[in-house]
DNA sequence: CTGTGTTCCTGTTCGC
DNA sequence: TGCGAACAGGAACACA
């Protein structure tokens, strides 16, 4: 379930176990995920200290003491499992038996074992020299980071200028804004009260300046992602996690709106929205 | 160039 | 309960 908020939560979980610790052992249990692992993958990792663990869009970036960066993407079904057993605890020795779809395991000098599990194998791991990171094919085309100051109504409007694609589809385009996925695209449009079916160009003037809808949408994107990160990090339970996503045929929750949440396929993906209050 | 559809892969859910 | 079809939160790619 990894969109930007879920990846950020993974980053925060892993950071204390990995950063300033050494990769003492690496088990690579198959030759590839979506792409083959790079040449000498395991050997290039073993013995390296993780200097930092950062996130860019839906990618995790582990900076290594060798000067290389371990690039990781969770795809649709990727997740990390952590055995944070202290090595000084005799009961915990040898307890990290691999499960089905455990593809890569990291034994850290912290004592933690970090296992990457990904049934669908749409995930990705690669190693890149730090000075070539920005030119890596998967990173070089990414648009602005939505929670950064680089992203606002102006950059959003500029990116949508002249685009005839539906607004929802534009939000999934990682060149427009990097890190939104199918859930939070629907959620942000709902908060901004914008129809997913509008042409993306309609939030900008012909010169690429933001219309009021672009202001609302940029703000809604930031709000929805920030809320999701906070909710996930609090491990909060709520009966319904989303405003519209996966709520087909349910009543619209907006005050005073009598609409019903609809589902429609756009560019092969499900979009959820209220056709009454989203225009 | 632009936008749409297909594809990679496996697990879960839904209707019969 | 079994079984096939549809669908799933991503993104590269082929193609009109």
JSON list of C-alpha atoms in Angstrom, two decimals, chain A residues 72-260:
[
{"chain": "A", "resi": 72, "resn": "UNK", "atom": "CA", "xyz": [14.55, 1.05, -3.21]},
{"chain": "A", "resi": 73, "resn": "UNK", "atom": "CA", "xyz": [10.95, 1.15, -4.41]},
{"chain": "A", "resi": 74, "resn": "UNK", "atom": "CA", "xyz": [8.13, -0.87, -2.87]},
{"chain": "A", "resi": 75, "resn": "UNK", "atom": "CA", "xyz": [5.99, -1.22, -5.99]},
{"chain": "A", "resi": 76, "resn": "UNK", "atom": "CA", "xyz": [2.45, -2.34, -5.22]},
{"chain": "A", "resi": 77, "resn": "UNK", "atom": "CA", "xyz": [3.03, -4.99, -2.61]},
{"chain": "A", "resi": 78, "resn": "UNK", "atom": "CA", "xyz": [6.49, -4.39, -1.14]},
{"chain": "A", "resi": 79, "resn": "UNK", "atom": "CA", "xyz": [7.02, -4.12, 2.61]},
{"chain": "A", "resi": 80, "resn": "UNK", "atom": "CA", "xyz": [9.85, -4.36, 5.10]},
{"chain": "A", "resi": 81, "resn": "UNK", "atom": "CA", "xyz": [9.72, -6.69, 8.03]},
{"chain": "A", "resi": 82, "resn": "UNK", "atom": "CA", "xyz": [11.93, -6.01, 11.00]},
{"chain": "A", "resi": 83, "resn": "UNK", "atom": "CA", "xyz": [13.48, -8.39, 13.50]},
{"chain": "A", "resi": 84, "resn": "UNK", "atom": "CA", "xyz": [14.90, -5.94, 15.96]},
{"chain": "A", "resi": 85, "resn": "UNK", "atom": "CA", "xyz": [16.06, -8.61, 18.38]},
{"chain": "A", "resi": 86, "resn": "UNK", "atom": "CA", "xyz": [19.13, -7.74, 20.31]},
{"chain": "A", "resi": 87, "resn": "UNK", "atom": "CA", "xyz": [21.97, -10.07, 19.44]},
{"chain": "A", "resi": 88, "resn": "UNK", "atom": "CA", "xyz": [22.69, -10.21, 23.16]},
{"chain": "A", "resi": 89, "resn": "UNK", "atom": "CA", "xyz": [19.36, -11.83, 23.77]},
{"chain": "A", "resi": 90, "resn": "UNK", "atom": "CA", "xyz": [20.02, -15.58, 23.59]},
{"chain": "A", "resi": 91, "resn": "UNK", "atom": "CA", "xyz": [16.37, -16.29, 22.88]},
{"chain": "A", "resi": 92, "resn": "UNK", "atom": "CA", "xyz": [16.44, -14.27, 19.69]},
{"chain": "A", "resi": 93, "resn": "UNK", "atom": "CA", "xyz": [19.30, -15.99, 17.88]},
{"chain": "A", "resi": 94, "resn": "UNK", "atom": "CA", "xyz": [18.39, -17.39, 14.50]},
{"chain": "A", "resi": 95, "resn": "UNK", "atom": "CA", "xyz": [14.76, -16.36, 14.53]},
{"chain": "A", "resi": 96, "resn": "UNK", "atom": "CA", "xyz": [14.61, -14.70, 11.11]},
{"chain": "A", "resi": 97, "resn": "UNK", "atom": "CA", "xyz": [13.39, -17.58, 8.99]},
{"chain": "A", "resi": 98, "resn": "UNK", "atom": "CA", "xyz": [12.48, -16.42, 5.51]},
{"chain": "A", "resi": 99, "resn": "UNK", "atom": "CA", "xyz": [8.82, -16.38, 4.53]},
{"chain": "A", "resi": 100, "resn": "UNK", "atom": "CA", "xyz": [7.44, -16.71, 1.00]},
{"chain": "A", "resi": 101, "resn": "UNK", "atom": "CA", "xyz": [8.34, -13.66, -1.13]},
{"chain": "A", "resi": 102, "resn": "UNK", "atom": "CA", "xyz": [11.15, -12.56, 1.17]},
{"chain": "A", "resi": 103, "resn": "UNK", "atom": "CA", "xyz": [13.56, -11.45, -1.55]},
{"chain": "A", "resi": 104, "resn": "UNK", "atom": "CA", "xyz": [16.31, -9.51, 0.22]},
{"chain": "A", "resi": 105, "resn": "UNK", "atom": "CA", "xyz": [17.45, -9.63, 3.84]},
{"chain": "A", "resi": 106, "resn": "UNK", "atom": "CA", "xyz": [19.83, -7.20, 5.53]},
{"chain": "A", "resi": 107, "resn": "UNK", "atom": "CA", "xyz": [21.66, -8.20, 8.71]},
{"chain": "A", "resi": 108, "resn": "UNK", "atom": "CA", "xyz": [22.57, -4.93, 10.41]},
{"chain": "A", "resi": 109, "resn": "UNK", "atom": "CA", "xyz": [25.30, -4.35, 12.99]},
{"chain": "A", "resi": 110, "resn": "UNK", "atom": "CA", "xyz": [22.52, -2.95, 15.17]},
{"chain": "A", "resi": 111, "resn": "UNK", "atom": "CA", "xyz": [21.34, -6.55, 15.52]},
{"chain": "A", "resi": 112, "resn": "UNK", "atom": "CA", "xyz": [18.25, -5.88, 13.43]},
{"chain": "A", "resi": 113, "resn": "UNK", "atom": "CA", "xyz": [17.36, -7.97, 10.46]},
{"chain": "A", "resi": 114, "resn": "UNK", "atom": "CA", "xyz": [15.51, -6.02, 7.80]},
{"chain": "A", "resi": 115, "resn": "UNK", "atom": "CA", "xyz": [13.66, -8.16, 5.26]},
{"chain": "A", "resi": 116, "resn": "UNK", "atom": "CA", "xyz": [12.15, -6.96, 2.01]},
{"chain": "A", "resi": 117, "resn": "UNK", "atom": "CA", "xyz": [9.01, -8.91, 1.09]},
{"chain": "A", "resi": 118, "resn": "UNK", "atom": "CA", "xyz": [7.18, -8.28, -2.18]},
{"chain": "A", "resi": 119, "resn": "UNK", "atom": "CA", "xyz": [4.72, -10.86, -3.59]},
{"chain": "A", "resi": 120, "resn": "UNK", "atom": "CA", "xyz": [4.04, -9.06, -6.86]},
{"chain": "A", "resi": 121, "resn": "UNK", "atom": "CA", "xyz": [7.67, -8.08, -7.40]},
{"chain": "A", "resi": 122, "resn": "UNK", "atom": "CA", "xyz": [6.86, -4.68, -8.83]},
{"chain": "A", "resi": 123, "resn": "UNK", "atom": "CA", "xyz": [9.46, -3.33, -6.43]},
{"chain": "A", "resi": 124, "resn": "UNK", "atom": "CA", "xyz": [12.92, -2.18, -7.38]},
{"chain": "A", "resi": 125, "resn": "UNK", "atom": "CA", "xyz": [16.41, -2.10, -5.88]},
{"chain": "A", "resi": 126, "resn": "UNK", "atom": "CA", "xyz": [19.41, -0.55, -7.54]},
{"chain": "A", "resi": 127, "resn": "UNK", "atom": "CA", "xyz": [22.82, 0.82, -6.63]},
{"chain": "A", "resi": 128, "resn": "UNK", "atom": "CA", "xyz": [23.97, 4.15, -7.97]},
{"chain": "A", "resi": 129, "resn": "UNK", "atom": "CA", "xyz": [27.02, 6.31, -7.36]},
{"chain": "A", "resi": 130, "resn": "UNK", "atom": "CA", "xyz": [25.98, 9.28, -5.29]},
{"chain": "A", "resi": 131, "resn": "UNK", "atom": "CA", "xyz": [27.19, 11.78, -7.91]},
{"chain": "A", "resi": 132, "resn": "UNK", "atom": "CA", "xyz": [25.05, 10.08, -10.55]},
{"chain": "A", "resi": 133, "resn": "UNK", "atom": "CA", "xyz": [21.92, 9.86, -8.43]},
{"chain": "A", "resi": 134, "resn": "UNK", "atom": "CA", "xyz": [20.11, 12.79, -10.02]},
{"chain": "A", "resi": 135, "resn": "UNK", "atom": "CA", "xyz": [20.55, 11.33, -13.47]},
{"chain": "A", "resi": 136, "resn": "UNK", "atom": "CA", "xyz": [19.23, 7.90, -12.59]},
{"chain": "A", "resi": 137, "resn": "UNK", "atom": "CA", "xyz": [16.37, 7.10, -15.01]},
{"chain": "A", "resi": 138, "resn": "UNK", "atom": "CA", "xyz": [13.75, 6.63, -12.32]},
{"chain": "A", "resi": 139, "resn": "UNK", "atom": "CA", "xyz": [14.67, 9.82, -10.45]},
{"chain": "A", "resi": 140, "resn": "UNK", "atom": "CA", "xyz": [15.58, 12.24, -13.21]},
{"chain": "A", "resi": 141, "resn": "UNK", "atom": "CA", "xyz": [12.03, 12.73, -14.44]},
{"chain": "A", "resi": 142, "resn": "UNK", "atom": "CA", "xyz": [10.34, 13.16, -11.07]},
{"chain": "A", "resi": 143, "resn": "UNK", "atom": "CA", "xyz": [8.39, 16.34, -10.44]},
{"chain": "A", "resi": 144, "resn": "UNK", "atom": "CA", "xyz": [8.39, 18.35, -7.23]},
{"chain": "A", "resi": 145, "resn": "UNK", "atom": "CA", "xyz": [8.17, 16.81, -3.78]},
{"chain": "A", "resi": 146, "resn": "UNK", "atom": "CA", "xyz": [4.60, 17.68, -2.71]},
{"chain": "A", "resi": 147, "resn": "UNK", "atom": "CA", "xyz": [5.42, 18.50, 0.92]},
{"chain": "A", "resi": 148, "resn": "UNK", "atom": "CA", "xyz": [8.31, 20.77, 0.03]},
{"chain": "A", "resi": 149, "resn": "UNK", "atom": "CA", "xyz": [8.22, 24.49, -0.62]},
{"chain": "A", "resi": 150, "resn": "UNK", "atom": "CA", "xyz": [9.04, 23.72, -4.26]},
{"chain": "A", "resi": 151, "resn": "UNK", "atom": "CA", "xyz": [5.50, 22.54, -4.69]},
{"chain": "A", "resi": 152, "resn": "UNK", "atom": "CA", "xyz": [2.71, 25.10, -4.70]},
{"chain": "A", "resi": 153, "resn": "UNK", "atom": "CA", "xyz": [-0.15, 26.36, -6.84]},
{"chain": "A", "resi": 154, "resn": "UNK", "atom": "CA", "xyz": [2.32, 27.90, -9.27]},
{"chain": "A", "resi": 155, "resn": "UNK", "atom": "CA", "xyz": [4.34, 24.76, -9.97]},
{"chain": "A", "resi": 156, "resn": "UNK", "atom": "CA", "xyz": [1.18, 22.68, -10.10]},
{"chain": "A", "resi": 157, "resn": "UNK", "atom": "CA", "xyz": [-0.55, 25.04, -12.53]},
{"chain": "A", "resi": 158, "resn": "UNK", "atom": "CA", "xyz": [2.54, 25.23, -14.71]},
{"chain": "A", "resi": 159, "resn": "UNK", "atom": "CA", "xyz": [2.75, 21.45, -14.88]},
{"chain": "A", "resi": 160, "resn": "UNK", "atom": "CA", "xyz": [-0.93, 21.16, -15.81]},
{"chain": "A", "resi": 161, "resn": "UNK", "atom": "CA", "xyz": [-0.89, 23.96, -18.35]},
{"chain": "A", "resi": 162, "resn": "UNK", "atom": "CA", "xyz": [-2.24, 22.79, -21.69]},
{"chain": "A", "resi": 163, "resn": "UNK", "atom": "CA", "xyz": [-2.74, 19.22, -20.48]},
{"chain": "A", "resi": 164, "resn": "UNK", "atom": "CA", "xyz": [-5.87, 17.65, -21.93]},
{"chain": "A", "resi": 165, "resn": "UNK", "atom": "CA", "xyz": [-5.62, 14.59, -19.70]},
{"chain": "A", "resi": 166, "resn": "UNK", "atom": "CA", "xyz": [-8.17, 14.26, -16.89]},
{"chain": "A", "resi": 167, "resn": "UNK", "atom": "CA", "xyz": [-7.05, 15.98, -13.70]},
{"chain": "A", "resi": 168, "resn": "UNK", "atom": "CA", "xyz": [-6.97, 12.70, -11.77]},
{"chain": "A", "resi": 169, "resn": "UNK", "atom": "CA", "xyz": [-4.69, 11.12, -14.36]},
{"chain": "A", "resi": 170, "resn": "UNK", "atom": "CA", "xyz": [-2.39, 14.17, -14.23]},
{"chain": "A", "resi": 171, "resn": "UNK", "atom": "CA", "xyz": [-2.03, 13.74, -10.45]},
{"chain": "A", "resi": 172, "resn": "UNK", "atom": "CA", "xyz": [-0.81, 10.19, -10.97]},
{"chain": "A", "resi": 173, "resn": "UNK", "atom": "CA", "xyz": [1.85, 11.43, -13.39]},
{"chain": "A", "resi": 174, "resn": "UNK", "atom": "CA", "xyz": [4.99, 11.55, -11.28]},
{"chain": "A", "resi": 175, "resn": "UNK", "atom": "CA", "xyz": [6.38, 14.36, -13.46]},
{"chain": "A", "resi": 176, "resn": "UNK", "atom": "CA", "xyz": [3.55, 16.64, -12.34]},
{"chain": "A", "resi": 177, "resn": "UNK", "atom": "CA", "xyz": [3.89, 15.90, -8.66]},
{"chain": "A", "resi": 178, "resn": "UNK", "atom": "CA", "xyz": [5.97, 13.06, -7.22]},
{"chain": "A", "resi": 179, "resn": "UNK", "atom": "CA", "xyz": [4.55, 10.66, -4.67]},
{"chain": "A", "resi": 180, "resn": "UNK", "atom": "CA", "xyz": [0.80, 10.71, -5.13]},
{"chain": "A", "resi": 181, "resn": "UNK", "atom": "CA", "xyz": [-0.81, 7.38, -5.96]},
{"chain": "A", "resi": 182, "resn": "UNK", "atom": "CA", "xyz": [-4.31, 6.22, -6.74]},
{"chain": "A", "resi": 183, "resn": "UNK", "atom": "CA", "xyz": [-5.71, 6.68, -3.24]},
{"chain": "A", "resi": 184, "resn": "UNK", "atom": "CA", "xyz": [-4.43, 10.11, -2.34]},
{"chain": "A", "resi": 185, "resn": "UNK", "atom": "CA", "xyz": [-5.13, 11.47, -5.82]},
{"chain": "A", "resi": 186, "resn": "UNK", "atom": "CA", "xyz": [-8.83, 10.76, -5.26]},
{"chain": "A", "resi": 187, "resn": "UNK", "atom": "CA", "xyz": [-8.66, 12.07, -1.72]},
{"chain": "A", "resi": 188, "resn": "UNK", "atom": "CA", "xyz": [-6.97, 15.34, -2.68]},
{"chain": "A", "resi": 189, "resn": "UNK", "atom": "CA", "xyz": [-9.48, 16.04, -5.46]},
{"chain": "A", "resi": 190, "resn": "UNK", "atom": "CA", "xyz": [-12.31, 15.48, -3.02]},
{"chain": "A", "resi": 191, "resn": "UNK", "atom": "CA", "xyz": [-10.86, 17.88, -0.46]},
{"chain": "A", "resi": 192, "resn": "UNK", "atom": "CA", "xyz": [-10.31, 20.46, -3.21]},
{"chain": "A", "resi": 193, "resn": "UNK", "atom": "CA", "xyz": [-13.89, 19.90, -4.45]},
{"chain": "A", "resi": 194, "resn": "UNK", "atom": "CA", "xyz": [-12.60, 19.33, -7.97]},
{"chain": "A", "resi": 195, "resn": "UNK", "atom": "CA", "xyz": [-13.93, 16.81, -10.45]},
{"chain": "A", "resi": 196, "resn": "UNK", "atom": "CA", "xyz": [-11.40, 14.13, -11.43]},
{"chain": "A", "resi": 197, "resn": "UNK", "atom": "CA", "xyz": [-12.81, 14.37, -14.95]},
{"chain": "A", "resi": 198, "resn": "UNK", "atom": "CA", "xyz": [-11.86, 17.97, -15.63]},
{"chain": "A", "resi": 199, "resn": "UNK", "atom": "CA", "xyz": [-9.07, 18.57, -18.08]},
{"chain": "A", "resi": 200, "resn": "UNK", "atom": "CA", "xyz": [-5.90, 19.20, -16.08]},
{"chain": "A", "resi": 201, "resn": "UNK", "atom": "CA", "xyz": [-5.42, 22.43, -18.01]},
{"chain": "A", "resi": 202, "resn": "UNK", "atom": "CA", "xyz": [-8.50, 23.96, -16.39]},
{"chain": "A", "resi": 203, "resn": "UNK", "atom": "CA", "xyz": [-6.69, 24.73, -13.15]},
{"chain": "A", "resi": 204, "resn": "UNK", "atom": "CA", "xyz": [-4.27, 27.02, -15.02]},
{"chain": "A", "resi": 205, "resn": "UNK", "atom": "CA", "xyz": [-4.63, 30.06, -17.20]},
{"chain": "A", "resi": 206, "resn": "UNK", "atom": "CA", "xyz": [-3.30, 29.84, -20.74]},
{"chain": "A", "resi": 207, "resn": "UNK", "atom": "CA", "xyz": [-0.07, 31.42, -19.53]},
{"chain": "A", "resi": 208, "resn": "UNK", "atom": "CA", "xyz": [0.28, 28.75, -16.82]},
{"chain": "A", "resi": 209, "resn": "UNK", "atom": "CA", "xyz": [-0.73, 30.91, -13.88]},
{"chain": "A", "resi": 210, "resn": "UNK", "atom": "CA", "xyz": [-2.78, 29.25, -11.13]},
{"chain": "A", "resi": 211, "resn": "UNK", "atom": "CA", "xyz": [-6.52, 29.64, -10.99]},
{"chain": "A", "resi": 212, "resn": "UNK", "atom": "CA", "xyz": [-8.21, 29.43, -7.55]},
{"chain": "A", "resi": 213, "resn": "UNK", "atom": "CA", "xyz": [-8.74, 25.71, -8.18]},
{"chain": "A", "resi": 214, "resn": "UNK", "atom": "CA", "xyz": [-4.97, 25.23, -8.38]},
{"chain": "A", "resi": 215, "resn": "UNK", "atom": "CA", "xyz": [-4.57, 26.90, -5.00]},
{"chain": "A", "resi": 216, "resn": "UNK", "atom": "CA", "xyz": [-7.17, 24.59, -3.52]},
{"chain": "A", "resi": 217, "resn": "UNK", "atom": "CA", "xyz": [-5.65, 21.51, -5.10]},
{"chain": "A", "resi": 218, "resn": "UNK", "atom": "CA", "xyz": [-2.07, 22.23, -4.07]},
{"chain": "A", "resi": 219, "resn": "UNK", "atom": "CA", "xyz": [-3.25, 22.86, -0.52]},
{"chain": "A", "resi": 220, "resn": "UNK", "atom": "CA", "xyz": [-5.42, 19.75, -0.54]},
{"chain": "A", "resi": 221, "resn": "UNK", "atom": "CA", "xyz": [-2.51, 17.57, -1.69]},
{"chain": "A", "resi": 222, "resn": "UNK", "atom": "CA", "xyz": [-0.35, 18.82, 1.15]},
{"chain": "A", "resi": 223, "resn": "UNK", "atom": "CA", "xyz": [-3.17, 18.41, 3.65]},
{"chain": "A", "resi": 224, "resn": "UNK", "atom": "CA", "xyz": [-4.10, 14.89, 2.62]},
{"chain": "A", "resi": 225, "resn": "UNK", "atom": "CA", "xyz": [-0.50, 13.65, 2.63]},
{"chain": "A", "resi": 226, "resn": "UNK", "atom": "CA", "xyz": [0.36, 15.32, 5.92]},
{"chain": "A", "resi": 227, "resn": "UNK", "atom": "CA", "xyz": [-2.76, 13.92, 7.56]},
{"chain": "A", "resi": 228, "resn": "UNK", "atom": "CA", "xyz": [-1.98, 10.44, 6.29]},
{"chain": "A", "resi": 229, "resn": "UNK", "atom": "CA", "xyz": [1.57, 10.52, 7.64]},
{"chain": "A", "resi": 230, "resn": "UNK", "atom": "CA", "xyz": [0.31, 11.70, 11.02]},
{"chain": "A", "resi": 231, "resn": "UNK", "atom": "CA", "xyz": [-2.40, 9.09, 11.11]},
{"chain": "A", "resi": 232, "resn": "UNK", "atom": "CA", "xyz": [-0.05, 6.27, 10.13]},
{"chain": "A", "resi": 233, "resn": "UNK", "atom": "CA", "xyz": [2.62, 7.28, 12.60]},
{"chain": "A", "resi": 234, "resn": "UNK", "atom": "CA", "xyz": [0.05, 7.40, 15.37]},
{"chain": "A", "resi": 235, "resn": "UNK", "atom": "CA", "xyz": [-1.14, 3.91, 14.36]},
{"chain": "A", "resi": 236, "resn": "UNK", "atom": "CA", "xyz": [-4.58, 5.34, 14.83]},
{"chain": "A", "resi": 237, "resn": "UNK", "atom": "CA", "xyz": [-7.59, 3.19, 14.25]},
{"chain": "A", "resi": 238, "resn": "UNK", "atom": "CA", "xyz": [-10.48, 4.63, 12.34]},
{"chain": "A", "resi": 239, "resn": "UNK", "atom": "CA", "xyz": [-13.32, 2.68, 10.89]},
{"chain": "A", "resi": 240, "resn": "UNK", "atom": "CA", "xyz": [-12.98, 4.42, 7.57]},
{"chain": "A", "resi": 241, "resn": "UNK", "atom": "CA", "xyz": [-9.55, 5.63, 6.65]},
{"chain": "A", "resi": 242, "resn": "UNK", "atom": "CA", "xyz": [-10.48, 7.58, 3.54]},
{"chain": "A", "resi": 243, "resn": "UNK", "atom": "CA", "xyz": [-12.96, 10.27, 2.58]},
{"chain": "A", "resi": 244, "resn": "UNK", "atom": "CA", "xyz": [-13.85, 8.78, -0.82]},
{"chain": "A", "resi": 245, "resn": "UNK", "atom": "CA", "xyz": [-11.42, 6.03, -1.77]},
{"chain": "A", "resi": 246, "resn": "UNK", "atom": "CA", "xyz": [-13.07, 2.59, -1.72]},
{"chain": "A", "resi": 247, "resn": "UNK", "atom": "CA", "xyz": [-16.40, 4.12, -0.64]},
{"chain": "A", "resi": 248, "resn": "UNK", "atom": "CA", "xyz": [-18.41, 3.50, -3.79]},
{"chain": "A", "resi": 249, "resn": "UNK", "atom": "CA", "xyz": [-22.17, 3.96, -3.28]},
{"chain": "A", "resi": 250, "resn": "UNK", "atom": "CA", "xyz": [-21.69, 5.46, 0.19]},
{"chain": "A", "resi": 251, "resn": "UNK", "atom": "CA", "xyz": [-23.08, 8.86, 1.09]},
{"chain": "A", "resi": 252, "resn": "UNK", "atom": "CA", "xyz": [-20.86, 11.84, 0.53]},
{"chain": "A", "resi": 253, "resn": "UNK", "atom": "CA", "xyz": [-19.65, 13.05, 3.91]},
{"chain": "A", "resi": 254, "resn": "UNK", "atom": "CA", "xyz": [-19.42, 16.68, 3.05]},
{"chain": "A", "resi": 255, "resn": "UNK", "atom": "CA", "xyz": [-21.73, 18.79, 5.20]},
{"chain": "A", "resi": 256, "resn": "UNK", "atom": "CA", "xyz": [-24.85, 19.65, 3.33]},
{"chain": "A", "resi": 257, "resn": "UNK", "atom": "CA", "xyz": [-24.03, 17.45, 0.33]},
{"chain": "A", "resi": 258, "resn": "UNK", "atom": "CA", "xyz": [-26.60, 14.80, -0.58]},
{"chain": "A", "resi": 259, "resn": "UNK", "atom": "CA", "xyz": [-24.38, 13.12, -3.15]},
{"chain": "A", "resi": 260, "resn": "UNK", "atom": "CA", "xyz": [-23.22, 9.52, -3.41]}
]
